[in-house]
C-alpha positions as a LaTeX table, in Angstrom:
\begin{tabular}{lrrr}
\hline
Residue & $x$ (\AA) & $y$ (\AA) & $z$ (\AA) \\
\hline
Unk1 & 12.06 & $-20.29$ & $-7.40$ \\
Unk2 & 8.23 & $-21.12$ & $-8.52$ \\
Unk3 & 6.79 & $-19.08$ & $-11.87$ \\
Unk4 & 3.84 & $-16.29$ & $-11.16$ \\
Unk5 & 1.07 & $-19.03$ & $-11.39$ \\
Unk6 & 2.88 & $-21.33$ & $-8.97$ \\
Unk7 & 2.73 & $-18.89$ & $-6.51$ \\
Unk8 & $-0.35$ & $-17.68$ & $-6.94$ \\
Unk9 & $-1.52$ & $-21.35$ & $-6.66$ \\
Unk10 & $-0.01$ & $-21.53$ & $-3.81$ \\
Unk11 & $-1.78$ & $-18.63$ & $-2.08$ \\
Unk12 & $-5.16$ & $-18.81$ & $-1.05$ \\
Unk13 & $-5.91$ & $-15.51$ & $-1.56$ \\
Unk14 & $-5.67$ & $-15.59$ & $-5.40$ \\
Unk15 & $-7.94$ & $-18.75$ & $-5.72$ \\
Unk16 & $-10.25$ & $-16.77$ & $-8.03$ \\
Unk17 & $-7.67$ & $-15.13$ & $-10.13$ \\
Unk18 & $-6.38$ & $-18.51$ & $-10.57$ \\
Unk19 & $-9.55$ & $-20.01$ & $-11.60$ \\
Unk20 & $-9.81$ & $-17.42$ & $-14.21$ \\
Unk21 & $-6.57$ & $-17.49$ & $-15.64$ \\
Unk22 & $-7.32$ & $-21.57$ & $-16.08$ \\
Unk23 & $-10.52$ & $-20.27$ & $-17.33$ \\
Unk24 & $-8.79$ & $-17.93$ & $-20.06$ \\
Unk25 & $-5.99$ & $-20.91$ & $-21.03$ \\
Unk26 & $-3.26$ & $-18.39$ & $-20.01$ \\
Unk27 & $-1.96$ & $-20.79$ & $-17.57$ \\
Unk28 & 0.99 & $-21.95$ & $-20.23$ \\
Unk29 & 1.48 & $-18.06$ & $-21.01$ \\
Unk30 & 2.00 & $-16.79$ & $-17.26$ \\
Unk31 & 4.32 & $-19.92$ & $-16.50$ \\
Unk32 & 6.41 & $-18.89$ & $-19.66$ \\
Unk33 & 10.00 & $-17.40$ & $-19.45$ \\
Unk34 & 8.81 & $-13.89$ & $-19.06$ \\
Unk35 & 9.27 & $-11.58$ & $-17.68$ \\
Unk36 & 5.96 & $-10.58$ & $-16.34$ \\
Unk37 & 4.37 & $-8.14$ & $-14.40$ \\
Unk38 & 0.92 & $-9.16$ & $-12.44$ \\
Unk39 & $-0.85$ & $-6.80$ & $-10.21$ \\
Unk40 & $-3.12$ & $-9.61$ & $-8.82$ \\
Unk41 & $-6.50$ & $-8.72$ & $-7.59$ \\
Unk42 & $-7.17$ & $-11.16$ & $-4.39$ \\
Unk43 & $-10.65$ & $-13.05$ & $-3.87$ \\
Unk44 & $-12.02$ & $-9.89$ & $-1.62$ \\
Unk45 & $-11.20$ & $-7.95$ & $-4.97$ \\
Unk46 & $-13.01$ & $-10.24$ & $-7.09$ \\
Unk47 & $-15.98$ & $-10.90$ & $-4.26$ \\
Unk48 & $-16.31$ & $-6.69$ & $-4.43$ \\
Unk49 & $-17.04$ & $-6.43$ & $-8.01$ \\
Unk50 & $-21.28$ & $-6.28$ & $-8.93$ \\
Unk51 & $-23.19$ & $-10.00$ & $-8.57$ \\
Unk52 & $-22.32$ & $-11.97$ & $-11.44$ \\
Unk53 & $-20.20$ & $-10.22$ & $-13.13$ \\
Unk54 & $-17.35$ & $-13.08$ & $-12.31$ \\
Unk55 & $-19.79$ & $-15.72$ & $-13.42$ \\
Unk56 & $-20.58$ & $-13.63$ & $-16.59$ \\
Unk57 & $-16.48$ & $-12.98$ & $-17.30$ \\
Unk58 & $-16.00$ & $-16.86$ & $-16.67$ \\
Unk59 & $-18.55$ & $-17.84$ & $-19.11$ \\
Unk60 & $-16.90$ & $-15.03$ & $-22.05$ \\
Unk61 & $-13.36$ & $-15.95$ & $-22.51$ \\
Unk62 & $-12.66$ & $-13.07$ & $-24.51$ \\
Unk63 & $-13.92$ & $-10.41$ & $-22.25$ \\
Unk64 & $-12.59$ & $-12.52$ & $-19.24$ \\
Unk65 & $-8.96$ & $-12.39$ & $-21.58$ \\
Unk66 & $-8.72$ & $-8.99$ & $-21.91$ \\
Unk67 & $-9.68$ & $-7.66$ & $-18.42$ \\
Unk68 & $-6.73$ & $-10.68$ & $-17.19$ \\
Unk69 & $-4.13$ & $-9.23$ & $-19.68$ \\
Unk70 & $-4.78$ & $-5.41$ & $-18.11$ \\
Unk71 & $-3.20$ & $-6.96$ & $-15.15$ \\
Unk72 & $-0.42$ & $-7.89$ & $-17.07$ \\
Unk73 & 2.96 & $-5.67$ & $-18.13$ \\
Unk74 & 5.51 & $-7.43$ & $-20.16$ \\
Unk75 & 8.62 & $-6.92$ & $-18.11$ \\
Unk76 & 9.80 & $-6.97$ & $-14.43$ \\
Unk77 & 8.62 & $-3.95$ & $-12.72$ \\
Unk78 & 9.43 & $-4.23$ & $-8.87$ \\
Unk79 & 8.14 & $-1.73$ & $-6.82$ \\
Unk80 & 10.32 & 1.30 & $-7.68$ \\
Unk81 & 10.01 & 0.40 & $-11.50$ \\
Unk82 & 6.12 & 0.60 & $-10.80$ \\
Unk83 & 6.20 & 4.12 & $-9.05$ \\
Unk84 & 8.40 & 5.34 & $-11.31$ \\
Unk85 & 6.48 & 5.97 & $-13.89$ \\
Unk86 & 2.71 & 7.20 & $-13.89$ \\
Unk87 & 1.69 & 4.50 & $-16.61$ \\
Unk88 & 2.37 & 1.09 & $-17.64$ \\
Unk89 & 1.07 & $-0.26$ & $-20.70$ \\
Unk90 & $-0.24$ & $-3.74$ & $-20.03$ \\
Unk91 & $-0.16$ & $-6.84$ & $-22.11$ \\
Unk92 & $-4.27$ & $-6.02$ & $-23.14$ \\
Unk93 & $-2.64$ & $-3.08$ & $-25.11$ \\
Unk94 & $-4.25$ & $-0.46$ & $-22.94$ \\
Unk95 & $-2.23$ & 1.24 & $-20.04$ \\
Unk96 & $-2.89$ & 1.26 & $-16.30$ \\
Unk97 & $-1.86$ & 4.59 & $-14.34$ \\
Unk98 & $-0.20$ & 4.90 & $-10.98$ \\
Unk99 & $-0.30$ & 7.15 & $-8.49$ \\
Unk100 & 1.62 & 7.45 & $-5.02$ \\
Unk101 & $-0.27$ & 9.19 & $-2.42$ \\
Unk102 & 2.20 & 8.62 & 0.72 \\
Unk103 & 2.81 & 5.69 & 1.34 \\
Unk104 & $-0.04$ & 4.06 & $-0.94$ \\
Unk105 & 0.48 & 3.28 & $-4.28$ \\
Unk106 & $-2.74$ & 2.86 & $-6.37$ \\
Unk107 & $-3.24$ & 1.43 & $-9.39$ \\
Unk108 & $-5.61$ & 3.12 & $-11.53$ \\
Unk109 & $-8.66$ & 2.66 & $-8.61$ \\
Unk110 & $-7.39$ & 0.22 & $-7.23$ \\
Unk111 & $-4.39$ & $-0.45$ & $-4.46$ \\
Unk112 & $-1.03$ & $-2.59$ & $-3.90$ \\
Unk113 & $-1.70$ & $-4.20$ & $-0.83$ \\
Unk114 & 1.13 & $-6.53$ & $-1.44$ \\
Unk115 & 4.25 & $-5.07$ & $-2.95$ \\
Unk116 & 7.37 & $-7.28$ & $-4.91$ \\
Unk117 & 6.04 & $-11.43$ & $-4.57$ \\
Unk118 & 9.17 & $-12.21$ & $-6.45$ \\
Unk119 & 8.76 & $-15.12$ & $-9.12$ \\
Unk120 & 11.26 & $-16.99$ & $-11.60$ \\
Unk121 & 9.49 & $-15.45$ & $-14.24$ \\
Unk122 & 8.45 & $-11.86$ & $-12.71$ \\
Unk123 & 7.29 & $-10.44$ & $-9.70$ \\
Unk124 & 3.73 & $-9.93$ & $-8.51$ \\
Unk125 & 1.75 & $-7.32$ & $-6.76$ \\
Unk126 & $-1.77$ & $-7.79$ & $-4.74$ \\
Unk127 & $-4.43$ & $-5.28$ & $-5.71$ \\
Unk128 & $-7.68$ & $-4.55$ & $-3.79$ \\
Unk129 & $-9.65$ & $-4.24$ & $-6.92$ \\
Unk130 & $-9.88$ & $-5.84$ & $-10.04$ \\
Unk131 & $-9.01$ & $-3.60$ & $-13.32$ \\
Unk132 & $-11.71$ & $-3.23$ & $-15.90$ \\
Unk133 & $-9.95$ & $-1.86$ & $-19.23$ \\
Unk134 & $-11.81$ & 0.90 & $-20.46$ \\
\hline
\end{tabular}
């Protein structure tokens, strides 16, 4: 089974996230033993944030680092691990919330689109919207 980045290489719908976590040298990191958590904002999440403000994150590793590690929690959370709790504290140190509405489950603003992409090292979930820690 391929690691988080594998996959996510893989898949052209994370082509920016995967340019930024090159960017941020957490390649090594999120190919590591694990276990990881990624909620993994596509490119249409990344293309919806203000102009520039990918260029500008890209060009200020440490800014770019800790909005990349908010989409990070250090364990395995599948689906019902995610909902079952209304906060995760990410690998940035801050926590994201969740909130099921339904059948949606958001993500602080933003929502799972696609639920449990399991990995040898974790699992990943697509989010509409990229998280800005605080």
């Amino acid at each position: 089974m391929a690691t988080i980045v594998e996959i996510a290489a893989g898949d052209p719908r994370f082509s920016t996230l995967v340019t930024a976590v090159t960017a941020a040298g957490l390649v090594e990191t999120l190919s590591g033993a694990g276990p990881f958590t990624v909620f993994a904002p596509t490119n249409d999440a990344f293309a919806a944030l203000p102009a520039g403000t990918v260029e500008s994150l890209l060009a200020d590793i440490p800014k770019l680092t800790a909005v990349l590690t908010y989409h990070v929690v250090a364990a395995k959370a599948p689906a019902a691990v995610v909902i079952s709790a209304p906060s995760h504290k990410t690998v940035q140190g801050s926590a994201i919330n969740v909130k099921v509405d339904g059948d949606k489950v958001m993500i602080n603003d933003a929502q799972v689109i696609v639920a449990d992409i399991d990995a040898s090292n974790g699992v990943i979930h697509a989010i509409d919207k990229v998280l800005i820690p605080a």
